[in-house]
Coordinates of C-alpha atoms in Angstrom, one line a residue:
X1 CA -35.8 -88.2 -32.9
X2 CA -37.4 -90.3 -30.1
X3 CA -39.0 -88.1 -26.9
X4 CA -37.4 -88.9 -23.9
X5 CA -38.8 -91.3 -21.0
X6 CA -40.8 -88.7 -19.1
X7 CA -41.1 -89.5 -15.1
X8 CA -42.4 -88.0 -12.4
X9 CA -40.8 -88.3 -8.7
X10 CA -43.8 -88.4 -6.0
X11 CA -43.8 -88.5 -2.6
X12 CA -44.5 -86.1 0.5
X13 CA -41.9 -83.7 1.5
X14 CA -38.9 -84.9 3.2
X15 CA -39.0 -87.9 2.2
X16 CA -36.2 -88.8 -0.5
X17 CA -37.4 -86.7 -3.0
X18 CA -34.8 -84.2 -3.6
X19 CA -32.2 -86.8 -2.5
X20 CA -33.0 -88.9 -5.3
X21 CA -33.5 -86.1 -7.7
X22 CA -29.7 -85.1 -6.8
X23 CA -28.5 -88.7 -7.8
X24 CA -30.5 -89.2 -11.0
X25 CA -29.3 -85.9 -12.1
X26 CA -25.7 -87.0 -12.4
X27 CA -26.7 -89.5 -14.9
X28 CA -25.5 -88.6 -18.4
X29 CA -28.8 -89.5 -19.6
X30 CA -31.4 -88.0 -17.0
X31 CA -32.6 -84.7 -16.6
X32 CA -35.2 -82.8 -14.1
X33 CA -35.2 -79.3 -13.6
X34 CA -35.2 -77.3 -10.8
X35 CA -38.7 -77.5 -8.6
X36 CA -41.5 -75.5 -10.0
X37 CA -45.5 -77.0 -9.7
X38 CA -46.5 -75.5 -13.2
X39 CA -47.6 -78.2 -14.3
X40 CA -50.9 -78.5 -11.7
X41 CA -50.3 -74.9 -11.4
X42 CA -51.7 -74.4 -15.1
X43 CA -53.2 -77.9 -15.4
X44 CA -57.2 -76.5 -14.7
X45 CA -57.0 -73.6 -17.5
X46 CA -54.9 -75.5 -20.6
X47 CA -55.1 -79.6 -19.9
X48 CA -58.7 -79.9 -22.1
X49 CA -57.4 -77.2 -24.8
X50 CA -56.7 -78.7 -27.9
X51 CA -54.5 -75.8 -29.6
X52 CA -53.1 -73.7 -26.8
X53 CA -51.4 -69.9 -27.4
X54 CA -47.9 -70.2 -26.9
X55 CA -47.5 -66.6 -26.2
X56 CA -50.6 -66.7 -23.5
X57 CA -49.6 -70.1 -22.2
X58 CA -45.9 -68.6 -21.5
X59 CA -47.2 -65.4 -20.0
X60 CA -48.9 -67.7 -17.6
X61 CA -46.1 -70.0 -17.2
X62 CA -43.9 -67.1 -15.4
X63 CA -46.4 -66.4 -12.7
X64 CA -45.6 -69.9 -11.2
X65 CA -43.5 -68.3 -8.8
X66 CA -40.7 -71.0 -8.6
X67 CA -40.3 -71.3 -13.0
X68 CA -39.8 -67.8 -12.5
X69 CA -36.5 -68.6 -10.9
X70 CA -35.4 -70.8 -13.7
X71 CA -34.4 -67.7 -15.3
X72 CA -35.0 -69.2 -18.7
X73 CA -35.1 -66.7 -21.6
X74 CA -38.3 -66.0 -22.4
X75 CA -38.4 -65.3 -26.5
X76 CA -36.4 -68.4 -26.7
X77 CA -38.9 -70.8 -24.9
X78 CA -41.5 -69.1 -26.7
X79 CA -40.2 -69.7 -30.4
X80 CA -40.1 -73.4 -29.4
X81 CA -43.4 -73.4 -28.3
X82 CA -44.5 -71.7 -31.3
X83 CA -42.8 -74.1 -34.0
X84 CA -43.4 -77.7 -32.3
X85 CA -46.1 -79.6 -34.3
X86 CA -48.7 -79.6 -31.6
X87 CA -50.0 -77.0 -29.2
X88 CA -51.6 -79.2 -26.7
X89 CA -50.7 -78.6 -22.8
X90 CA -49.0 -82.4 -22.9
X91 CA -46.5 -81.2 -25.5
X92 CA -45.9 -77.5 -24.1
X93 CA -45.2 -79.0 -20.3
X94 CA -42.9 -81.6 -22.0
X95 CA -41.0 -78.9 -23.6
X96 CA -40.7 -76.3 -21.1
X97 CA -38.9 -79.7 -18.9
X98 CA -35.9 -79.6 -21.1
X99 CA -36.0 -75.9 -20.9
X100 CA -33.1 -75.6 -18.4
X101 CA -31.0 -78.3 -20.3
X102 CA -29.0 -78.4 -23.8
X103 CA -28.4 -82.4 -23.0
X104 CA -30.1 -84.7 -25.3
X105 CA -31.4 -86.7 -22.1
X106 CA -32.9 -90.2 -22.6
X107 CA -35.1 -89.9 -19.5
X108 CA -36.9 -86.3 -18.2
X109 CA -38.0 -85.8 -14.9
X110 CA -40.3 -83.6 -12.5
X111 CA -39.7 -83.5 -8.8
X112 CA -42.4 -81.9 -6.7
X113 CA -44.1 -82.9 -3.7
X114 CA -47.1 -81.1 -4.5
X115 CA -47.7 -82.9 -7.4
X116 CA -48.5 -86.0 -5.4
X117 CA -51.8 -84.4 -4.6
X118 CA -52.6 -84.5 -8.5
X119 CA -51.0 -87.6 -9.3
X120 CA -54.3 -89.0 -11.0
X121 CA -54.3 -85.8 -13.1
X122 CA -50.5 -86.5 -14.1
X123 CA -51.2 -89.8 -15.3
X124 CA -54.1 -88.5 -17.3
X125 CA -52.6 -85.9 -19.1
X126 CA -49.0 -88.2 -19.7
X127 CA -50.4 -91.6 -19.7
X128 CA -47.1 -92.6 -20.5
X129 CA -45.2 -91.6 -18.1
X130 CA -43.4 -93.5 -15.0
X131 CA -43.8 -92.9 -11.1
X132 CA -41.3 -92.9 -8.9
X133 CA -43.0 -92.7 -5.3
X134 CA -40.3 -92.2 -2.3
X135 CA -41.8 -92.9 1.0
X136 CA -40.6 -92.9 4.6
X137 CA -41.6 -93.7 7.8
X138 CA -44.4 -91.1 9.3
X139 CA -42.6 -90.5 12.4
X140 CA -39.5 -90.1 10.7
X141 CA -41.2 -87.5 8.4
X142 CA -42.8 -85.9 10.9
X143 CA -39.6 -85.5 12.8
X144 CA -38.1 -83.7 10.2
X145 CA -41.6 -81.6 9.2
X146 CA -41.2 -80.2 12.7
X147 CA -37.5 -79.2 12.3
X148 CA -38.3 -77.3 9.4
X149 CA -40.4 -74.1 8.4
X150 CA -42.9 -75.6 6.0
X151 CA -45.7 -75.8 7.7
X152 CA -47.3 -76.1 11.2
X153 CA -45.8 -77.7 13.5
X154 CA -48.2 -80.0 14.7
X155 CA -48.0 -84.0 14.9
X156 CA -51.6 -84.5 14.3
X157 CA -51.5 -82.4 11.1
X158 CA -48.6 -83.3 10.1
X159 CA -49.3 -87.2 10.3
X160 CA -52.5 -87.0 8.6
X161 CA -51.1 -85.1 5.8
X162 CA -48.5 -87.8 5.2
X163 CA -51.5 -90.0 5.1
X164 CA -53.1 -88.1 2.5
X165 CA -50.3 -87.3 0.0
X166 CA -49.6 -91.1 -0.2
X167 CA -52.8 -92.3 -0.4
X168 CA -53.2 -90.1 -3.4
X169 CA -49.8 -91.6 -4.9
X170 CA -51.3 -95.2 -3.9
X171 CA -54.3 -94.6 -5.6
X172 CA -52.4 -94.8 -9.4
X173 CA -50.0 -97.3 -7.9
X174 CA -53.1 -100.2 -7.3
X175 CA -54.5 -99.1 -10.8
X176 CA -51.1 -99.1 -12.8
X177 CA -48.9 -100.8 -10.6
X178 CA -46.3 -101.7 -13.3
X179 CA -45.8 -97.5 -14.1
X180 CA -44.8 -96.9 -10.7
X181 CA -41.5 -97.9 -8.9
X182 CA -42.3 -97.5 -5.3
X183 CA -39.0 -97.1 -3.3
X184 CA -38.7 -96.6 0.7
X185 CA -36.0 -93.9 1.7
X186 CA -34.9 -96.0 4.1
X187 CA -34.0 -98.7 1.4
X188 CA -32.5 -95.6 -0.6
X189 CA -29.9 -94.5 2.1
X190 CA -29.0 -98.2 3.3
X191 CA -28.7 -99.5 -0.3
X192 CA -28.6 -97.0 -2.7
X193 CA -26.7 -99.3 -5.6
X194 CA -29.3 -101.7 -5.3
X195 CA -32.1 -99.1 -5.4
X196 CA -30.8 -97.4 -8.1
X197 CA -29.8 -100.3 -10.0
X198 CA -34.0 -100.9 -9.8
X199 CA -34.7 -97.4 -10.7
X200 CA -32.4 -97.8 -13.7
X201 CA -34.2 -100.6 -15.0
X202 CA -38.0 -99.2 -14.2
X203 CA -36.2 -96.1 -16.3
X204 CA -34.7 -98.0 -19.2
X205 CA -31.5 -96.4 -18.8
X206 CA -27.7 -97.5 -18.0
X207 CA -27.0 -98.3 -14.2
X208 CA -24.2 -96.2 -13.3
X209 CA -22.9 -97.5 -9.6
X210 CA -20.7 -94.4 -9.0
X211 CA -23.8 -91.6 -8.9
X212 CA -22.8 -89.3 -6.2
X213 CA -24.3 -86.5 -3.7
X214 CA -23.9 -83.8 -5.8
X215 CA -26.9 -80.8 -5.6
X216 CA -28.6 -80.2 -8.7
X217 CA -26.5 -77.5 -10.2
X218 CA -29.5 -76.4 -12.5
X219 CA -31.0 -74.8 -9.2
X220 CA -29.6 -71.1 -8.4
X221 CA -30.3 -71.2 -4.7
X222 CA -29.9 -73.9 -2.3
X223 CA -31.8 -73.4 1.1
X224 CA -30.8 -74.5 4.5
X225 CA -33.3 -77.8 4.7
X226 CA -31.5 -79.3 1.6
X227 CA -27.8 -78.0 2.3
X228 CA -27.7 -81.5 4.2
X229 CA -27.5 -83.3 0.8
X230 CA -24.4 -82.4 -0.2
X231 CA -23.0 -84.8 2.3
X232 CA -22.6 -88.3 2.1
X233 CA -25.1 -90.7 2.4
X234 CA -26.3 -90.5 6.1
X235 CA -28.3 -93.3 7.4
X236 CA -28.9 -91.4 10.8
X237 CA -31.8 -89.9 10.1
X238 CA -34.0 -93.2 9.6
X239 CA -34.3 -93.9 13.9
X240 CA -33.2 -90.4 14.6
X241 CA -37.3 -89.8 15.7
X242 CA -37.1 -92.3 18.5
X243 CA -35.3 -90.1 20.3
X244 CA -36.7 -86.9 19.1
X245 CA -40.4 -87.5 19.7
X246 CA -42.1 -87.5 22.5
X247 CA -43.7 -90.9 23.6
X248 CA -47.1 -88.7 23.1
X249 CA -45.9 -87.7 19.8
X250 CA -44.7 -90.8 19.0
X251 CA -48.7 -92.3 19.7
X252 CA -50.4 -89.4 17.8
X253 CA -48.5 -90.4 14.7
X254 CA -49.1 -93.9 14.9
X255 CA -52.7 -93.1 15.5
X256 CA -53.2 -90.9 12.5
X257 CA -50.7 -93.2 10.1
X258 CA -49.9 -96.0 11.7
X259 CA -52.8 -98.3 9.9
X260 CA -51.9 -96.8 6.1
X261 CA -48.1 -97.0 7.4
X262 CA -47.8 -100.7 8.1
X263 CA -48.3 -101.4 4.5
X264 CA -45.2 -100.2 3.7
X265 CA -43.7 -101.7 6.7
X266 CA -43.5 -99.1 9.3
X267 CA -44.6 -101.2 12.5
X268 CA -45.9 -99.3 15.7
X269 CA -43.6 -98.9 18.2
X270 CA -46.6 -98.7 21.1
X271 CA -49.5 -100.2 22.3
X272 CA -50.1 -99.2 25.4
X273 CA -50.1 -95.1 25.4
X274 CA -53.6 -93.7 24.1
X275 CA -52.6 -90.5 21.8
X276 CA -54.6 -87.2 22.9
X277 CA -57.5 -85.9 20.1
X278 CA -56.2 -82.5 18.9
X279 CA -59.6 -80.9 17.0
X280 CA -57.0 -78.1 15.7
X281 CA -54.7 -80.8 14.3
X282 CA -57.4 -82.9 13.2
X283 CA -58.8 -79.8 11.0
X284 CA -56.0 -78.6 9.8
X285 CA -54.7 -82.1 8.5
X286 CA -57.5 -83.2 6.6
X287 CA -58.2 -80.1 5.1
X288 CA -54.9 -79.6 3.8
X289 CA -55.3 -82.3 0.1
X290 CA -58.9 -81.0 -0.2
X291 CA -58.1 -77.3 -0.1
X292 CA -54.9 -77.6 -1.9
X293 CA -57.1 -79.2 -5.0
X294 CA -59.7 -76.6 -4.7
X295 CA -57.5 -73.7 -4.8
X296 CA -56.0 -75.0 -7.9
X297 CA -59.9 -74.7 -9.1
X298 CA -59.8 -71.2 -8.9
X299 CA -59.2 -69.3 -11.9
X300 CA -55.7 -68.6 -12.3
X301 CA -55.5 -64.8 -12.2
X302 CA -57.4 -64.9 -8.5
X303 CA -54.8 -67.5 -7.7
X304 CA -51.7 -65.4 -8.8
X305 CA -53.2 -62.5 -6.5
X306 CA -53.2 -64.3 -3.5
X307 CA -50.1 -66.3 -4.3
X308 CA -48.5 -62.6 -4.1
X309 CA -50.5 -60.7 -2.3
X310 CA -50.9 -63.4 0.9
X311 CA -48.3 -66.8 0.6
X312 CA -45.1 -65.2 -1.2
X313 CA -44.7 -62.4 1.5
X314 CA -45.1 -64.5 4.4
X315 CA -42.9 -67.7 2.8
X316 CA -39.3 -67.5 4.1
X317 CA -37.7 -69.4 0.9
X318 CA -39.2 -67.3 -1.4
X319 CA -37.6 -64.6 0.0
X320 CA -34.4 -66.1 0.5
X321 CA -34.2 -67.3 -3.1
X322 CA -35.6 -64.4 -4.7
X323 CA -32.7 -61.9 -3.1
X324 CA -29.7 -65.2 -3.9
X325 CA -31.0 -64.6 -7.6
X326 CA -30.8 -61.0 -7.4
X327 CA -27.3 -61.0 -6.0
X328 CA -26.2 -63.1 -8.8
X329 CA -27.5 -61.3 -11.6
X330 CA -26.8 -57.9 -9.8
X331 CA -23.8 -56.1 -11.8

């Protein structure tokens, strides 16, 4: 039996990334689970091994935090791991993908933001996969970074992080540029039959022209930043940060991303207004891809202690999701 077309969606958060994950998922023949980073998150310890423990690697597998809300049954996923032909760390992750799924699907997927950060690792350890890289306009991402509780809210930060996810994504995109569909969100809201008809065809699968918002009802808990999606289309949110920025916010973004951004097409809006220096902003922006890949150097049972011990406790979703998955397996 052939494997699947596996793909990877890429692209900063709030950007498309869930929005297209929704649509793609109502395709007979695509699948992608709910969000979990396991992949990076177990990458450093297994990638280079050559026959892998199942049971270990599965015992490691559930202290990702978000697989752990896939609610998948353990002795199951283990026997599969256990009785494929080869226990390398490309064929367990490609496994545990389908884990939430009894569809035969043609094409599997992984949607995670973070995994933007290792996209040259991806492409190393599934150097035949595709890439589908969303991106949208910096200000219009950092408009809706500050109307959520991700992370600081801070237009420097937050415009030099954009930056640096998509440069990482851009990096494989100039050295394979035919295993990576780059689509903008704005083109994805405006036209979505055309853009999917594209992603189709990057895919090898059947254009359907009647996908619909539908949220991906693998996931158990949907939280208030993505309840949005189950709407229609909305095409608002592409000039909605003209209004909602400042003109001062407006100029630190464009400062920050503005150069990187026109590549894409993004124009600057001004010319005139000189953006403020915010050392704070500066620091914590590029900091963020560098420490984000160092941590994930760190061996994994340190990381799993201060996952829990320091980010889980003080990370609202987590919460929020953890006690939805308890209600619904309460009795």
């Amino acid at each position: 039996m052939p494997q699947p077309q596996l793909f990877f969606i890429l692209g900063r958060e709030r950007s498309g990334t869930t929005l297209l994950c929704n649509l793609l998922n109502n395709h007979p023949e695509v699948f992608i689970p709910p969000e979990s980073a396991f992949i990076s998150f177990l990458a450093d310890k297994y990638a280079d091994q050559k026959n892998i423990s199942a049971k270990a690697f599965v015992n490691d597998l559930y202290k990702e935090p978000y697989f752990a809300l896939w609610q998948v049954d353990k002795k199951e996923l283990l026997n599969k791991l256990e009785n494929t032909s080869r226990a390398d760390f490309t064929s367990f992750c490609k496994i545990v993908l389908q884990a939430k799924t009894n569809k035969n699907p043609a094409c599997n997927g992984d949607k995670n933001p973070t995994h933007s950060v290792f996209a040259w690792q991806l492409q190393k350890i599934f150097p035949e996969a595709k890439f589908i890289w969303l991106i949208r306009d910096y200000r219009a991402q950092v408009n809706s970074m500050l109307k959520v509780n991700f992370e600081q809210k801070n237009c420097t930060s937050l415009s030099i992080r954009w930056k640096s996810y998509n440069q990482e994504i851009y990096k494989i995109y100039k050295n394979n540029p035919e295993n990576v569909c780059l689509i903008r969100y704005e083109d994805l809201v405006t036209e979505p039959s055309k853009k999917l008809k594209e992603i189709s065809a990057f895919l090898g699968i059947e254009f359907l022209d009647d996908l619909t918002i539908n949220h991906n009802r693998q996931q158990q808990f949907i939280p208030e930043h993505h309840k949005s999606l189950q709407k229609r289309l909305n095409t608002s949110a592409i000039s909605s940060w003209k209004e909602d920025l400042s003109k001062e916010e407006i100029a630190i973004c464009e400062r920050y991303a503005g150069k990187f951004g026109k590549k894409f097409g993004y124009q600057k809006s001004l010319q005139k207004i000189k953006a403020p220096t915010d050392f704070k902003g500066l620091v914590l922006g590029l900091a963020y891809v560098p420490f984000i890949k160092v941590f994930q150097k760190i061996p994994l049972r340190f990381r799993v202690k201060i996952i829990r011990k320091f980010i889980m406790p003080n990370f609202k979703f987590w919460q929020e999701s953890k006690k939805s998955i308890q209600e619904k397996t309460s009795y």
